[in-house]
Short mmCIF file of C-alpha atoms in Angstrom, two decimals:
data_model
loop_
_atom_site.label_atom_id
_atom_site.label_comp_id
_atom_site.label_asym_id
_atom_site.label_seq_id
_atom_site.Cartn_x
_atom_site.Cartn_y
_atom_site.Cartn_z
CA VAL Y 1 46.42 -51.17 -13.99
CA ASP Y 2 43.51 -52.72 -15.86
CA GLY Y 3 41.39 -53.42 -12.83
CA LEU Y 4 41.19 -54.17 -9.14
CA ILE Y 5 40.21 -57.14 -7.05
CA VAL Y 6 38.80 -55.71 -3.84
CA SER Y 7 38.37 -57.82 -0.73
CA ASN Y 8 36.71 -56.47 2.36
CA THR Y 9 37.01 -57.79 5.89
CA ARG Y 10 34.70 -58.68 8.71
CA PHE Y 11 35.25 -55.14 9.99
CA SER Y 12 33.95 -53.53 6.78
CA THR Y 13 30.70 -51.66 7.28
CA ARG Y 14 27.95 -51.33 4.72
CA GLN Y 15 28.61 -47.58 4.52
CA PHE Y 16 32.31 -48.13 3.78
CA ILE Y 17 31.65 -50.71 1.06
CA ASP Y 18 28.87 -48.61 -0.51
CA THR Y 19 31.19 -45.59 -0.61
CA VAL Y 20 34.13 -47.49 -2.12
CA THR Y 21 32.03 -49.24 -4.77
CA ARG Y 22 30.27 -45.98 -5.73
CA GLN Y 23 33.65 -44.19 -6.07
CA MET Y 24 35.08 -46.99 -8.22
CA LYS Y 25 32.01 -46.94 -10.45
CA ASP Y 26 31.96 -43.11 -10.71
CA ASN Y 27 35.66 -43.10 -11.66
CA GLY Y 28 35.37 -45.89 -14.23
CA VAL Y 29 37.53 -48.33 -12.26
CA ASN Y 30 37.14 -51.93 -13.38
CA ALA Y 31 36.81 -53.99 -10.22
CA VAL Y 32 35.58 -57.24 -8.77
CA LEU Y 33 34.47 -57.27 -5.15
CA LEU Y 34 35.11 -60.42 -3.10
CA GLU Y 35 33.01 -61.65 -0.18
CA TYR Y 36 30.40 -59.45 1.48
CA TRP Y 37 28.24 -57.41 -0.88
CA TRP Y 38 24.62 -56.47 -0.41
CA GLY Y 39 24.71 -52.91 -1.59
CA LYS Y 40 22.82 -51.09 -4.30
CA GLU Y 41 25.54 -50.43 -6.87
CA ALA Y 42 25.72 -52.70 -9.91
CA ILE Y 43 29.19 -54.21 -9.59
CA ASN Y 44 31.05 -57.41 -10.36
CA TYR Y 45 30.96 -59.62 -7.31
CA VAL Y 46 32.22 -63.07 -6.26
CA GLY Y 47 31.13 -64.50 -2.94
CA ALA Y 48 29.49 -67.29 -1.03
CA ASP Y 49 25.79 -67.89 -0.43
CA TYR Y 50 25.88 -66.86 3.21
CA TRP Y 51 22.11 -66.82 3.58
CA GLY Y 52 21.79 -70.34 2.19
CA GLY Y 53 24.69 -71.76 4.21
CA ILE Y 54 23.45 -70.31 7.47
CA TYR Y 55 19.88 -71.37 6.72
CA GLN Y 56 21.05 -74.94 6.06
CA SER Y 57 22.99 -74.99 9.34
CA ILE Y 58 20.01 -73.84 11.42
CA ASP Y 59 17.62 -76.09 9.51
CA HIS Y 60 19.93 -79.07 10.13
CA LEU Y 61 19.91 -78.37 13.86
CA ILE Y 62 16.11 -78.16 13.82
CA VAL Y 63 15.80 -81.43 11.89
CA GLN Y 64 18.10 -83.02 14.49
CA GLY Y 65 15.54 -82.06 17.15
CA HIS Y 66 16.95 -78.80 18.51
CA ARG Y 67 14.21 -76.29 19.34
CA THR Y 68 16.07 -73.68 21.39
CA ILE Y 69 19.09 -72.58 19.38
CA GLY Y 70 21.26 -69.68 20.41
CA MET Y 71 23.10 -67.49 17.93
CA ILE Y 72 26.24 -65.45 18.52
CA THR Y 73 26.82 -63.12 15.59
CA PRO Y 74 29.54 -60.66 14.72
CA PRO Y 75 28.85 -57.02 15.69
CA ALA Y 76 25.46 -55.64 14.68
CA ASP Y 77 27.02 -53.28 12.12
CA ALA Y 78 28.99 -56.05 10.35
CA LEU Y 79 27.61 -56.77 6.89
CA ILE Y 80 27.18 -60.48 7.55
CA THR Y 81 25.13 -60.06 10.75
CA GLY Y 82 21.88 -59.14 9.01
CA ARG Y 83 22.21 -62.23 6.81
CA MET Y 84 22.83 -64.44 9.82
CA THR Y 85 19.85 -63.24 11.82
CA GLY Y 86 17.58 -63.18 8.78
CA SER Y 87 18.35 -66.75 7.75
CA TYR Y 88 18.09 -67.90 11.39
CA LYS Y 89 14.58 -66.45 11.62
CA GLU Y 90 13.61 -67.82 8.22
CA ALA Y 91 14.69 -71.37 9.13
CA PHE Y 92 12.56 -71.26 12.28
CA THR Y 93 9.60 -69.77 10.39
CA ASP Y 94 9.83 -72.33 7.59
CA ASN Y 95 9.82 -75.11 10.19
CA ARG Y 96 6.79 -73.50 11.89
CA LEU Y 97 8.72 -72.95 15.10
CA PRO Y 98 8.97 -69.79 17.18
CA PHE Y 99 12.36 -68.15 17.47
CA SER Y 100 13.57 -66.14 20.42
CA GLU Y 101 15.09 -62.70 19.98
CA GLN Y 102 16.63 -63.32 23.41
CA ALA Y 103 18.58 -66.23 21.93
CA MET Y 104 20.34 -63.98 19.39
CA VAL Y 105 23.29 -61.92 20.63
CA SER Y 106 26.13 -60.00 18.96
CA ALA Y 107 29.77 -60.06 20.03
CA ASP Y 108 32.76 -57.97 19.02
CA TYR Y 109 35.00 -60.96 18.17
CA SER Y 110 36.65 -60.79 21.59
CA GLN Y 111 37.10 -63.99 23.56
CA GLN Y 112 35.84 -62.48 26.80
CA MET Y 113 32.67 -61.05 25.30
CA THR Y 114 31.95 -64.35 23.57
CA ARG Y 115 32.47 -66.20 26.84
CA ASP Y 116 30.11 -63.83 28.67
CA LEU Y 117 27.46 -64.13 25.96
CA THR Y 118 27.75 -67.92 25.86
CA ARG Y 119 27.08 -68.04 29.60
CA ARG Y 120 24.17 -65.63 29.21
CA LEU Y 121 22.61 -67.67 26.39
CA ILE Y 122 22.80 -70.86 28.46
CA ASP Y 123 21.58 -69.21 31.66
CA GLU Y 124 18.71 -67.23 30.11
CA ASN Y 125 17.37 -69.68 27.51
CA ASN Y 126 15.80 -72.66 29.21
CA GLY Y 127 16.26 -75.82 27.19
CA LEU Y 128 19.03 -74.41 24.97
CA THR Y 129 20.58 -77.37 23.15
CA ALA Y 130 22.58 -75.71 20.36
CA ILE Y 131 24.51 -72.54 19.60
CA PHE Y 132 25.30 -71.24 16.12
CA VAL Y 133 28.45 -69.09 16.20
CA GLY Y 134 29.18 -66.71 13.36
CA ASP Y 135 32.95 -66.67 13.55
CA TYR Y 136 35.71 -69.22 14.12
CA GLU Y 137 37.45 -67.22 16.86
CA MET Y 138 34.21 -66.87 18.77
CA ALA Y 139 33.45 -70.59 18.27
CA ARG Y 140 36.59 -71.60 20.17
CA SER Y 141 35.62 -69.37 23.11
CA CYS Y 142 32.07 -70.69 23.04
CA VAL Y 143 33.18 -74.33 23.24
CA LYS Y 144 35.65 -73.57 26.01
CA THR Y 145 32.97 -71.79 28.05
CA ILE Y 146 30.46 -74.62 27.63
CA LYS Y 147 33.04 -77.09 28.90
CA GLU Y 148 33.91 -74.84 31.85
CA MET Y 149 30.21 -74.88 32.76
CA ASN Y 150 30.52 -78.69 33.08
CA LEU Y 151 28.43 -79.24 29.96
CA ARG Y 152 29.45 -81.51 27.11
CA VAL Y 153 29.74 -80.60 23.44
CA PRO Y 154 27.79 -82.01 21.58
CA ASP Y 155 25.97 -84.18 24.14
CA ASP Y 156 24.49 -81.29 26.10
CA ILE Y 157 24.92 -78.41 23.68
CA SER Y 158 25.79 -78.67 20.00
CA VAL Y 159 27.96 -75.95 18.48
CA VAL Y 160 28.01 -74.97 14.82
CA SER Y 161 30.51 -72.43 13.52
CA PHE Y 162 29.77 -70.59 10.32
CA ALA Y 163 33.42 -70.14 9.42
CA ASP Y 164 35.89 -73.00 9.33
CA HIS Y 165 39.43 -72.84 10.65
CA GLU Y 166 42.44 -75.13 10.42
CA VAL Y 167 42.55 -75.46 14.21
CA PHE Y 168 39.04 -76.95 14.49
CA PRO Y 169 40.11 -80.58 14.03
CA PHE Y 170 42.44 -80.17 17.01
CA LEU Y 171 39.79 -78.88 19.42
CA ASP Y 172 38.26 -81.21 21.96
CA PRO Y 173 35.74 -81.93 20.64
CA SER Y 174 36.57 -81.01 17.07
CA LEU Y 175 34.17 -78.76 15.16
#
């Protein structure tokens, strides 16, 4: 074996990735890490600009007139979550708007938890007009919950999902 291509998952923690990359480096393993990487080791890495993509999504919602935007992120210990909340806050700051910590919640990818958090965001954030969802599975549950609350997507509440999925065009409304 001349080298490894290492892909982590949404369940990978920073500690796990830091440990694996340090061990590969210490043992002279040639490797390229795919996706989430914000550690300290100097490694080869290929991934997306999560910060920029999330920032653009939140900024777009703000430009469209949304001022109270909820955010449902993956679990707090997921590597991507810090990027999501950081770019959310930066987009609000750059647009000279206050952001609400109360409007940012973390879910564990479960449909029920996402449904409960969607209800909580709508109930506890007066004037909420958009929700950014950090995962495609959670986005489906979010849309379903909004509709069950007799609200319309996107007329009453816009929904943006960070991750795309092949089922999104078939949702009503599509994402």
